[in-house]
Short mmCIF file of the C-alpha atoms (twelve columns), coordinates in Angstrom:
data_MODEL
# 
_entry.id   MODEL 
# 
loop_
_atom_site.group_PDB 
_atom_site.id 
_atom_site.type_symbol 
_atom_site.label_atom_id 
_atom_site.label_alt_id 
_atom_site.label_comp_id 
_atom_site.label_asym_id 
_atom_site.label_seq_id 
_atom_site.Cartn_x 
_atom_site.Cartn_y 
_atom_site.Cartn_z 
_atom_site.pdbx_PDB_model_num 
ATOM 1   C CA . UNK A 1   114.126 100.616 97.741  1 
ATOM 2   C CA . UNK A 2   114.604 104.553 97.157  1 
ATOM 3   C CA . UNK A 3   113.392 103.987 94.389  1 
ATOM 4   C CA . UNK A 4   110.492 102.545 95.207  1 
ATOM 5   C CA . UNK A 5   109.425 105.232 98.071  1 
ATOM 6   C CA . UNK A 6   110.793 108.904 97.016  1 
ATOM 7   C CA . UNK A 7   111.679 108.848 93.101  1 
ATOM 8   C CA . UNK A 8   114.382 111.161 92.178  1 
ATOM 9   C CA . UNK A 9   114.047 114.651 91.106  1 
ATOM 10  C CA . UNK A 10  114.926 113.485 87.273  1 
ATOM 11  C CA . UNK A 11  111.852 111.166 87.306  1 
ATOM 12  C CA . UNK A 12  109.490 113.889 88.759  1 
ATOM 13  C CA . UNK A 13  111.189 116.222 85.866  1 
ATOM 14  C CA . UNK A 14  111.645 118.644 88.218  1 
ATOM 15  C CA . UNK A 15  114.775 119.538 86.886  1 
ATOM 16  C CA . UNK A 16  114.621 119.676 83.239  1 
ATOM 17  C CA . UNK A 17  117.975 117.756 80.894  1 
ATOM 18  C CA . UNK A 18  120.875 119.608 80.768  1 
ATOM 19  C CA . UNK A 19  121.571 121.672 77.497  1 
ATOM 20  C CA . UNK A 20  124.800 122.425 76.339  1 
ATOM 21  C CA . UNK A 21  125.158 126.097 75.280  1 
ATOM 22  C CA . UNK A 22  127.528 127.190 72.669  1 
ATOM 23  C CA . UNK A 23  129.935 129.872 73.657  1 
ATOM 24  C CA . UNK A 24  128.973 131.390 70.613  1 
ATOM 25  C CA . UNK A 25  125.155 131.889 70.065  1 
ATOM 26  C CA . UNK A 26  123.366 132.169 66.029  1 
ATOM 27  C CA . UNK A 27  122.126 136.080 67.663  1 
ATOM 28  C CA . UNK A 28  125.928 136.909 68.229  1 
ATOM 29  C CA . UNK A 29  127.526 135.532 65.094  1 
ATOM 30  C CA . UNK A 30  124.500 137.471 63.196  1 
ATOM 31  C CA . UNK A 31  125.578 140.883 65.442  1 
ATOM 32  C CA . UNK A 32  129.475 139.927 64.367  1 
ATOM 33  C CA . UNK A 33  128.892 139.612 60.902  1 
ATOM 34  C CA . UNK A 34  126.694 142.814 60.947  1 
ATOM 35  C CA . UNK A 35  129.473 144.734 62.426  1 
ATOM 36  C CA . UNK A 36  132.096 143.573 60.264  1 
ATOM 37  C CA . UNK A 37  130.283 144.685 57.685  1 
ATOM 38  C CA . UNK A 38  129.130 147.666 58.883  1 
ATOM 39  C CA . UNK A 39  133.107 148.423 59.445  1 
ATOM 40  C CA . UNK A 40  134.016 147.662 55.799  1 
ATOM 41  C CA . UNK A 41  131.834 150.009 54.490  1 
ATOM 42  C CA . UNK A 42  132.918 152.584 57.078  1 
ATOM 43  C CA . UNK A 43  136.669 151.562 55.497  1 
ATOM 44  C CA . UNK A 44  135.167 151.592 52.016  1 
ATOM 45  C CA . UNK A 45  134.353 154.894 52.529  1 
ATOM 46  C CA . UNK A 46  137.114 156.645 54.034  1 
ATOM 47  C CA . UNK A 47  139.479 154.978 51.924  1 
ATOM 48  C CA . UNK A 48  137.715 153.878 48.817  1 
ATOM 49  C CA . UNK A 49  135.799 156.782 47.693  1 
ATOM 50  C CA . UNK A 50  136.767 160.074 46.397  1 
ATOM 51  C CA . UNK A 51  134.072 161.136 49.375  1 
ATOM 52  C CA . UNK A 52  136.747 160.636 52.182  1 
ATOM 53  C CA . UNK A 53  138.735 163.731 50.680  1 
ATOM 54  C CA . UNK A 54  136.123 165.452 51.099  1 
ATOM 55  C CA . UNK A 55  135.051 164.057 54.417  1 
ATOM 56  C CA . UNK A 56  138.412 164.814 55.585  1 
ATOM 57  C CA . UNK A 57  139.983 162.981 58.886  1 
ATOM 58  C CA . UNK A 58  141.354 166.417 60.361  1 
ATOM 59  C CA . UNK A 59  139.440 168.775 61.839  1 
ATOM 60  C CA . UNK A 60  138.218 170.398 65.546  1 
ATOM 61  C CA . UNK A 61  137.970 167.727 68.738  1 
ATOM 62  C CA . UNK A 62  133.670 168.265 68.235  1 
ATOM 63  C CA . UNK A 63  133.798 167.068 64.656  1 
ATOM 64  C CA . UNK A 64  136.237 164.026 65.786  1 
ATOM 65  C CA . UNK A 65  133.557 163.445 68.476  1 
ATOM 66  C CA . UNK A 66  130.795 163.287 66.123  1 
ATOM 67  C CA . UNK A 67  132.888 161.283 63.765  1 
ATOM 68  C CA . UNK A 68  133.231 158.364 66.151  1 
ATOM 69  C CA . UNK A 69  130.359 158.092 67.159  1 
ATOM 70  C CA . UNK A 70  128.900 158.085 63.979  1 
ATOM 71  C CA . UNK A 71  131.049 154.937 63.166  1 
ATOM 72  C CA . UNK A 72  131.076 153.423 66.439  1 
ATOM 73  C CA . UNK A 73  127.172 154.110 67.796  1 
ATOM 74  C CA . UNK A 74  125.396 151.714 64.613  1 
ATOM 75  C CA . UNK A 75  127.878 148.701 66.505  1 
ATOM 76  C CA . UNK A 76  126.837 149.571 69.601  1 
ATOM 77  C CA . UNK A 77  123.412 149.335 68.875  1 
ATOM 78  C CA . UNK A 78  123.436 145.804 66.893  1 
ATOM 79  C CA . UNK A 79  125.360 144.668 70.156  1 
ATOM 80  C CA . UNK A 80  123.054 145.897 72.296  1 
ATOM 81  C CA . UNK A 81  119.927 144.171 69.964  1 
ATOM 82  C CA . UNK A 82  122.075 141.093 70.307  1 
ATOM 83  C CA . UNK A 83  121.905 141.404 73.784  1 
ATOM 84  C CA . UNK A 84  118.247 141.456 74.541  1 
ATOM 85  C CA . UNK A 85  117.971 139.342 72.109  1 
ATOM 86  C CA . UNK A 86  119.595 136.121 74.333  1 
ATOM 87  C CA . UNK A 87  118.281 137.430 77.502  1 
ATOM 88  C CA . UNK A 88  115.134 137.073 75.484  1 
ATOM 89  C CA . UNK A 89  116.150 133.418 74.871  1 
ATOM 90  C CA . UNK A 90  117.154 132.857 78.291  1 
ATOM 91  C CA . UNK A 91  114.031 134.046 80.274  1 
ATOM 92  C CA . UNK A 92  111.929 131.986 77.541  1 
ATOM 93  C CA . UNK A 93  113.802 128.919 78.829  1 
ATOM 94  C CA . UNK A 94  114.107 129.601 82.402  1 
ATOM 95  C CA . UNK A 95  110.222 130.275 82.015  1 
ATOM 96  C CA . UNK A 96  109.814 126.692 80.417  1 
ATOM 97  C CA . UNK A 97  111.654 125.193 82.930  1 
ATOM 98  C CA . UNK A 98  109.990 126.724 85.637  1 
ATOM 99  C CA . UNK A 99  106.598 125.782 84.005  1 
ATOM 100 C CA . UNK A 100 107.855 122.398 83.576  1 
ATOM 101 C CA . UNK A 101 109.217 122.607 87.239  1 
ATOM 102 C CA . UNK A 102 105.374 123.376 88.834  1 
ATOM 103 C CA . UNK A 103 103.699 120.719 86.608  1 
ATOM 104 C CA . UNK A 104 105.678 117.933 87.875  1 
ATOM 105 C CA . UNK A 105 105.432 119.347 91.314  1 
ATOM 106 C CA . UNK A 106 101.956 119.081 90.807  1 
ATOM 107 C CA . UNK A 107 101.812 115.534 89.556  1 
ATOM 108 C CA . UNK A 108 103.969 114.834 92.794  1 
ATOM 109 C CA . UNK A 109 101.709 115.853 94.880  1 
ATOM 110 C CA . UNK A 110 98.705  114.181 93.357  1 
ATOM 111 C CA . UNK A 111 100.346 111.066 93.288  1 
ATOM 112 C CA . UNK A 112 101.647 111.147 97.049  1 
ATOM 113 C CA . UNK A 113 97.944  112.049 97.934  1 
ATOM 114 C CA . UNK A 114 96.822  109.094 96.378  1 
ATOM 115 C CA . UNK A 115 99.428  106.777 97.560  1 
ATOM 116 C CA . UNK A 116 98.779  108.106 100.857 1 
ATOM 117 C CA . UNK A 117 94.865  107.721 100.227 1 
ATOM 118 C CA . UNK A 118 95.415  104.299 99.442  1 
ATOM 119 C CA . UNK A 119 97.930  103.684 102.236 1 
ATOM 120 C CA . UNK A 120 95.086  104.851 105.046 1 
ATOM 121 C CA . UNK A 121 92.472  102.338 103.547 1 
ATOM 122 C CA . UNK A 122 94.277  99.327  104.828 1 
ATOM 123 C CA . UNK A 123 94.786  101.217 108.528 1 
ATOM 124 C CA . UNK A 124 91.022  102.438 108.533 1 
ATOM 125 C CA . UNK A 125 89.270  99.052  107.540 1 
ATOM 126 C CA . UNK A 126 92.117  97.382  110.741 1 
ATOM 127 C CA . UNK A 127 91.031  99.940  113.026 1 
ATOM 128 C CA . UNK A 128 87.652  98.637  112.140 1 
ATOM 129 C CA . UNK A 129 88.147  95.407  112.149 1 
ATOM 130 C CA . UNK A 130 89.351  95.752  115.475 1 
ATOM 131 C CA . UNK A 131 86.257  97.449  116.816 1 
ATOM 132 C CA . UNK A 132 84.098  94.863  115.717 1 
ATOM 133 C CA . UNK A 133 86.359  92.406  117.348 1 
ATOM 134 C CA . UNK A 134 86.325  94.178  120.524 1 
ATOM 135 C CA . UNK A 135 82.405  93.877  120.864 1 
ATOM 136 C CA . UNK A 136 82.380  89.918  120.337 1 
ATOM 137 C CA . UNK A 137 83.638  89.047  123.733 1 
ATOM 138 C CA . UNK A 138 80.696  90.537  124.811 1 
ATOM 139 C CA . UNK A 139 78.364  88.147  123.395 1 
ATOM 140 C CA . UNK A 140 79.414  85.199  124.595 1 
ATOM 141 C CA . UNK A 141 79.210  86.965  128.134 1 
ATOM 142 C CA . UNK A 142 76.300  84.644  129.961 1 
ATOM 143 C CA . UNK A 143 75.902  87.390  132.889 1 
ATOM 144 C CA . UNK A 144 75.137  90.308  130.589 1 
ATOM 145 C CA . UNK A 145 72.118  90.735  128.407 1 
ATOM 146 C CA . UNK A 146 72.313  93.880  125.863 1 
ATOM 147 C CA . UNK A 147 69.269  95.680  124.836 1 
ATOM 148 C CA . UNK A 148 71.377  96.502  121.153 1 
ATOM 149 C CA . UNK A 149 71.629  93.931  118.912 1 
ATOM 150 C CA . UNK A 150 75.096  92.065  119.119 1 
ATOM 151 C CA . UNK A 151 77.800  92.666  115.896 1 
ATOM 152 C CA . UNK A 152 77.022  90.118  113.498 1 
ATOM 153 C CA . UNK A 153 79.601  88.902  110.592 1 
ATOM 154 C CA . UNK A 154 76.133  88.635  108.021 1 
ATOM 155 C CA . UNK A 155 76.140  91.748  106.212 1 
ATOM 156 C CA . UNK A 156 72.796  91.205  104.856 1 
ATOM 157 C CA . UNK A 157 71.454  92.257  108.572 1 
ATOM 158 C CA . UNK A 158 68.777  95.476  107.358 1 
ATOM 159 C CA . UNK A 159 69.891  98.729  108.245 1 
ATOM 160 C CA . UNK A 160 66.494  99.979  108.864 1 
ATOM 161 C CA . UNK A 161 63.904  97.474  110.061 1 
ATOM 162 C CA . UNK A 162 60.415  97.472  108.356 1 
ATOM 163 C CA . UNK A 163 57.354  96.835  110.576 1 
ATOM 164 C CA . UNK A 164 57.021  92.922  110.336 1 
ATOM 165 C CA . UNK A 165 53.964  91.798  109.131 1 
ATOM 166 C CA . UNK A 166 52.194  88.612  110.356 1 
ATOM 167 C CA . UNK A 167 53.076  85.335  109.067 1 
ATOM 168 C CA . UNK A 168 49.641  83.974  108.858 1 
ATOM 169 C CA . UNK A 169 48.143  87.297  107.262 1 
ATOM 170 C CA . UNK A 170 46.115  86.551  104.616 1 
ATOM 171 C CA . UNK A 171 47.460  88.221  101.021 1 
ATOM 172 C CA . UNK A 172 43.839  90.583  101.183 1 
ATOM 173 C CA . UNK A 173 45.226  92.671  104.285 1 
ATOM 174 C CA . UNK A 174 47.326  94.088  101.699 1 
ATOM 175 C CA . UNK A 175 46.141  97.635  100.212 1 
ATOM 176 C CA . UNK A 176 45.219  97.787  97.012  1 
ATOM 177 C CA . UNK A 177 47.749  100.800 96.631  1 
ATOM 178 C CA . UNK A 178 50.653  99.539  98.123  1 
ATOM 179 C CA . UNK A 179 54.024  100.184 96.536  1 
ATOM 180 C CA . UNK A 180 55.706  97.238  95.539  1 
ATOM 181 C CA . UNK A 181 58.936  98.020  96.630  1 
ATOM 182 C CA . UNK A 182 57.541  97.829  100.052 1 
ATOM 183 C CA . UNK A 183 57.050  94.225  99.333  1 
ATOM 184 C CA . UNK A 184 60.763  94.088  99.135  1 
ATOM 185 C CA . UNK A 185 63.651  93.034  101.478 1 
ATOM 186 C CA . UNK A 186 65.152  95.778  103.828 1 
ATOM 187 C CA . UNK A 187 68.229  97.841  102.337 1 
ATOM 188 C CA . UNK A 188 71.306  95.723  104.212 1 
ATOM 189 C CA . UNK A 189 73.738  98.054  106.093 1 
ATOM 190 C CA . UNK A 190 76.093  97.480  103.786 1 
ATOM 191 C CA . UNK A 191 74.438  98.372  101.149 1 
ATOM 192 C CA . UNK A 192 73.126  101.621 102.676 1 
ATOM 193 C CA . UNK A 193 76.574  102.768 104.317 1 
ATOM 194 C CA . UNK A 194 77.455  102.180 100.249 1 
ATOM 195 C CA . UNK A 195 74.362  104.349 98.704  1 
ATOM 196 C CA . UNK A 196 75.104  107.485 101.390 1 
ATOM 197 C CA . UNK A 197 78.584  107.567 99.940  1 
ATOM 198 C CA . UNK A 198 77.498  107.203 96.010  1 
ATOM 199 C CA . UNK A 199 79.083  106.250 93.208  1 
ATOM 200 C CA . UNK A 200 83.053  106.946 93.113  1 
ATOM 201 C CA . UNK A 201 82.912  107.864 89.311  1 
ATOM 202 C CA . UNK A 202 80.712  106.889 86.499  1 
ATOM 203 C CA . UNK A 203 82.376  103.429 86.112  1 
ATOM 204 C CA . UNK A 204 81.621  102.467 89.724  1 
ATOM 205 C CA . UNK A 205 78.703  99.815  88.587  1 
ATOM 206 C CA . UNK A 206 78.483  98.502  92.155  1 
ATOM 207 C CA . UNK A 207 78.092  101.717 92.840  1 
ATOM 208 C CA . UNK A 208 75.128  102.696 90.892  1 
ATOM 209 C CA . UNK A 209 73.906  98.681  91.917  1 
ATOM 210 C CA . UNK A 210 73.795  100.131 95.430  1 
ATOM 211 C CA . UNK A 211 72.439  103.452 94.669  1 
ATOM 212 C CA . UNK A 212 69.422  101.939 92.363  1 
ATOM 213 C CA . UNK A 213 68.518  99.423  95.176  1 
ATOM 214 C CA . UNK A 214 68.960  102.199 98.021  1 
ATOM 215 C CA . UNK A 215 66.282  104.698 95.567  1 
ATOM 216 C CA . UNK A 216 64.213  101.529 95.458  1 
ATOM 217 C CA . UNK A 217 64.058  101.257 99.787  1 
ATOM 218 C CA . UNK A 218 61.295  103.615 100.893 1 
ATOM 219 C CA . UNK A 219 63.657  104.068 104.226 1 
ATOM 220 C CA . UNK A 220 66.098  105.541 102.541 1 
ATOM 221 C CA . UNK A 221 64.964  106.878 99.355  1 
ATOM 222 C CA . UNK A 222 63.974  110.522 100.562 1 
ATOM 223 C CA . UNK A 223 67.058  110.611 102.470 1 
ATOM 224 C CA . UNK A 224 69.266  109.857 99.558  1 
ATOM 225 C CA . UNK A 225 67.487  111.826 97.370  1 
ATOM 226 C CA . UNK A 226 67.685  114.816 99.713  1 
ATOM 227 C CA . UNK A 227 71.533  113.713 100.332 1 
ATOM 228 C CA . UNK A 228 71.536  114.258 96.363  1 
ATOM 229 C CA . UNK A 229 70.368  117.784 96.451  1 
ATOM 230 C CA . UNK A 230 72.008  119.305 98.599  1 
ATOM 231 C CA . UNK A 231 75.815  118.119 97.444  1 
ATOM 232 C CA . UNK A 232 74.562  119.410 94.166  1 
ATOM 233 C CA . UNK A 233 74.264  122.665 95.249  1 
ATOM 234 C CA . UNK A 234 77.262  122.949 97.142  1 
ATOM 235 C CA . UNK A 235 79.055  121.509 93.995  1 
ATOM 236 C CA . UNK A 236 77.952  124.994 92.107  1 
ATOM 237 C CA . UNK A 237 79.872  126.800 95.275  1 
ATOM 238 C CA . UNK A 238 83.525  124.385 94.668  1 
ATOM 239 C CA . UNK A 239 82.343  122.532 97.704  1 
ATOM 240 C CA . UNK A 240 83.042  118.719 97.288  1 
ATOM 241 C CA . UNK A 241 82.845  116.454 100.512 1 
ATOM 242 C CA . UNK A 242 86.374  114.528 99.294  1 
ATOM 243 C CA . UNK A 243 88.098  117.703 100.017 1 
ATOM 244 C CA . UNK A 244 86.525  117.846 103.390 1 
ATOM 245 C CA . UNK A 245 88.533  116.466 106.655 1 
ATOM 246 C CA . UNK A 246 86.469  116.612 109.746 1 
ATOM 247 C CA . UNK A 247 87.577  115.429 112.920 1 
ATOM 248 C CA . UNK A 248 86.275  111.984 113.808 1 
ATOM 249 C CA . UNK A 249 83.760  111.809 116.398 1 
ATOM 250 C CA . UNK A 250 83.113  108.634 118.642 1 
ATOM 251 C CA . UNK A 251 80.177  106.180 117.213 1 
ATOM 252 C CA . UNK A 252 78.905  106.940 120.733 1 
ATOM 253 C CA . UNK A 253 78.743  110.651 119.987 1 
ATOM 254 C CA . UNK A 254 76.761  110.027 116.966 1 
ATOM 255 C CA . UNK A 255 74.382  107.515 119.388 1 
ATOM 256 C CA . UNK A 256 74.030  110.611 121.725 1 
ATOM 257 C CA . UNK A 257 72.818  112.359 118.801 1 
ATOM 258 C CA . UNK A 258 70.036  110.063 117.242 1 
ATOM 259 C CA . UNK A 259 68.896  109.140 120.857 1 
ATOM 260 C CA . UNK A 260 68.200  112.826 120.785 1 
ATOM 261 C CA . UNK A 261 70.900  114.586 122.835 1 
ATOM 262 C CA . UNK A 262 71.986  118.335 122.072 1 
ATOM 263 C CA . UNK A 263 74.495  121.089 122.913 1 
ATOM 264 C CA . UNK A 264 78.086  120.281 124.045 1 
ATOM 265 C CA . UNK A 265 77.541  116.768 124.277 1 
ATOM 266 C CA . UNK A 266 77.063  116.514 120.908 1 
ATOM 267 C CA . UNK A 267 79.330  119.405 119.392 1 
ATOM 268 C CA . UNK A 268 82.064  117.158 118.301 1 
ATOM 269 C CA . UNK A 269 79.843  116.172 115.660 1 
ATOM 270 C CA . UNK A 270 80.617  119.620 114.260 1 
ATOM 271 C CA . UNK A 271 84.565  118.594 113.023 1 
ATOM 272 C CA . UNK A 272 83.928  120.745 109.888 1 
ATOM 273 C CA . UNK A 273 87.288  122.869 110.306 1 
ATOM 274 C CA . UNK A 274 87.637  124.200 106.363 1 
ATOM 275 C CA . UNK A 275 86.611  127.578 106.929 1 
ATOM 276 C CA . UNK A 276 86.201  128.881 103.316 1 
ATOM 277 C CA . UNK A 277 83.179  125.786 103.149 1 
ATOM 278 C CA . UNK A 278 81.925  127.107 106.455 1 
ATOM 279 C CA . UNK A 279 81.779  130.879 104.815 1 
ATOM 280 C CA . UNK A 280 80.156  129.919 101.822 1 
ATOM 281 C CA . UNK A 281 77.726  127.675 102.846 1 
ATOM 282 C CA . UNK A 282 76.563  130.088 105.687 1 
ATOM 283 C CA . UNK A 283 76.347  132.938 102.984 1 
ATOM 284 C CA . UNK A 284 74.112  130.756 100.789 1 
ATOM 285 C CA . UNK A 285 72.027  129.970 103.399 1 
ATOM 286 C CA . UNK A 286 71.033  133.920 104.220 1 
ATOM 287 C CA . UNK A 287 70.834  134.755 100.658 1 
ATOM 288 C CA . UNK A 288 69.132  131.465 98.899  1 
ATOM 289 C CA . UNK A 289 66.057  130.472 99.988  1 
ATOM 290 C CA . UNK A 290 66.245  127.092 97.577  1 
ATOM 291 C CA . UNK A 291 69.311  126.323 99.458  1 
ATOM 292 C CA . UNK A 292 68.033  127.238 102.722 1 
ATOM 293 C CA . UNK A 293 64.447  125.113 102.386 1 
ATOM 294 C CA . UNK A 294 66.950  121.937 100.816 1 
ATOM 295 C CA . UNK A 295 69.255  121.789 103.751 1 
ATOM 296 C CA . UNK A 296 66.396  122.017 106.602 1 
ATOM 297 C CA . UNK A 297 64.550  118.937 104.846 1 
ATOM 298 C CA . UNK A 298 68.150  117.195 104.237 1 
ATOM 299 C CA . UNK A 299 69.431  117.896 108.102 1 
ATOM 300 C CA . UNK A 300 65.123  116.201 108.856 1 
ATOM 301 C CA . UNK A 301 65.995  112.749 107.052 1 
ATOM 302 C CA . UNK A 302 69.320  112.093 107.764 1 
ATOM 303 C CA . UNK A 303 67.998  113.505 111.843 1 
ATOM 304 C CA . UNK A 304 65.214  110.478 111.736 1 
ATOM 305 C CA . UNK A 305 66.843  108.057 109.248 1 
ATOM 306 C CA . UNK A 306 69.657  107.931 111.782 1 
ATOM 307 C CA . UNK A 307 67.354  107.579 114.684 1 
ATOM 308 C CA . UNK A 308 66.564  104.078 113.405 1 
ATOM 309 C CA . UNK A 309 69.884  102.978 111.837 1 
ATOM 310 C CA . UNK A 310 71.159  103.541 114.911 1 
ATOM 311 C CA . UNK A 311 69.517  101.507 117.474 1 
ATOM 312 C CA . UNK A 312 70.599  98.259  114.520 1 
ATOM 313 C CA . UNK A 313 74.226  99.259  113.969 1 
ATOM 314 C CA . UNK A 314 76.838  98.201  115.541 1 
ATOM 315 C CA . UNK A 315 79.916  101.094 116.499 1 
ATOM 316 C CA . UNK A 316 81.572  99.820  113.699 1 
ATOM 317 C CA . UNK A 317 79.068  100.163 111.425 1 
ATOM 318 C CA . UNK A 318 78.738  103.761 112.697 1 
ATOM 319 C CA . UNK A 319 82.082  104.838 112.048 1 
ATOM 320 C CA . UNK A 320 81.818  103.626 108.604 1 
ATOM 321 C CA . UNK A 321 78.825  105.460 108.305 1 
ATOM 322 C CA . UNK A 322 80.345  108.642 109.393 1 
ATOM 323 C CA . UNK A 323 83.111  108.773 106.467 1 
ATOM 324 C CA . UNK A 324 80.299  108.939 103.780 1 
ATOM 325 C CA . UNK A 325 79.869  111.674 101.849 1 
ATOM 326 C CA . UNK A 326 76.261  112.251 103.057 1 
ATOM 327 C CA . UNK A 327 77.622  112.470 106.465 1 
ATOM 328 C CA . UNK A 328 80.298  115.039 105.754 1 
ATOM 329 C CA . UNK A 329 76.922  116.870 104.033 1 
ATOM 330 C CA . UNK A 330 75.661  116.441 107.535 1 
ATOM 331 C CA . UNK A 331 78.483  117.551 109.041 1 
ATOM 332 C CA . UNK A 332 78.820  120.786 107.745 1 
ATOM 333 C CA . UNK A 333 75.694  122.040 107.315 1 
ATOM 334 C CA . UNK A 334 74.152  120.979 110.218 1 
ATOM 335 C CA . UNK A 335 77.528  123.297 111.690 1 
ATOM 336 C CA . UNK A 336 76.523  126.074 109.567 1 
ATOM 337 C CA . UNK A 337 73.029  126.027 110.839 1 
ATOM 338 C CA . UNK A 338 73.838  125.446 114.251 1 
ATOM 339 C CA . UNK A 339 72.245  122.029 115.399 1 
ATOM 340 C CA . UNK A 340 75.113  120.988 117.428 1 
ATOM 341 C CA . UNK A 341 75.132  123.833 119.690 1 
# 
């Protein structure tokens, strides 16, 4: 069971496999051979040639000292070089082990974050299900009539209801300039929320299908385009919505904002606490007029769309909407511009 939860250090590769280091390495063998050759040369010089008699083994203490230095200094230099080579080899091995440990810990951290995200998704879904279930008893209460549409299990409910035309209105009443997408059914709430989150990656076929569906809907097209612009501009500064962990605001606070409340009543919507993202966004708002115009356009479009979406969405659906990348961008930029003050 322990293997399923926490991999061992050896499995993560944090500790590299121990190598059996021989007591005498190649460097030391070379140093011994050089030392032996030098001593053999010295012995041959003093006892095997005629130069030994001329050099003489006697003399003053200074001559003896210089003679000893001439004999043993090269040997000392050989072993100093051998020690330096051995130390360099050890440092390279330690550096390789340290790099391996860092890479393994990075891989373990990424794996842990991915596992944590996978474990969190069922919990979030369960919580949203509980919110939806909590609203269903109100539908069966005969003494209460809600002005808001009840929570329905139908996922095809429209996110933003278009003005309906009269059923008996003649076809000629449509203007010649009416776009074809105006005749399509409104985008459903589930597709609307998926579109606000954008595709996960280039392989997310369902995400791209939903995004194309949202771009055909006149009520959401402007918001999607505005969101895409600001997300692209933010990514240029290394700000990505997936890296933000905002404080969650309750659905009723989103409803208050959609209904026009401002100030302390909706301050919880500014739940972005990442100082780096706030500082970079604030600085660019002051220096980049293109970024500033894109942000203000995005905030206006989000405000208008939220006002219509809130009227037809349940609390659970508003909670899911608040987790999208578009909503996080709104929370970040809204706090930077003082929208929630």
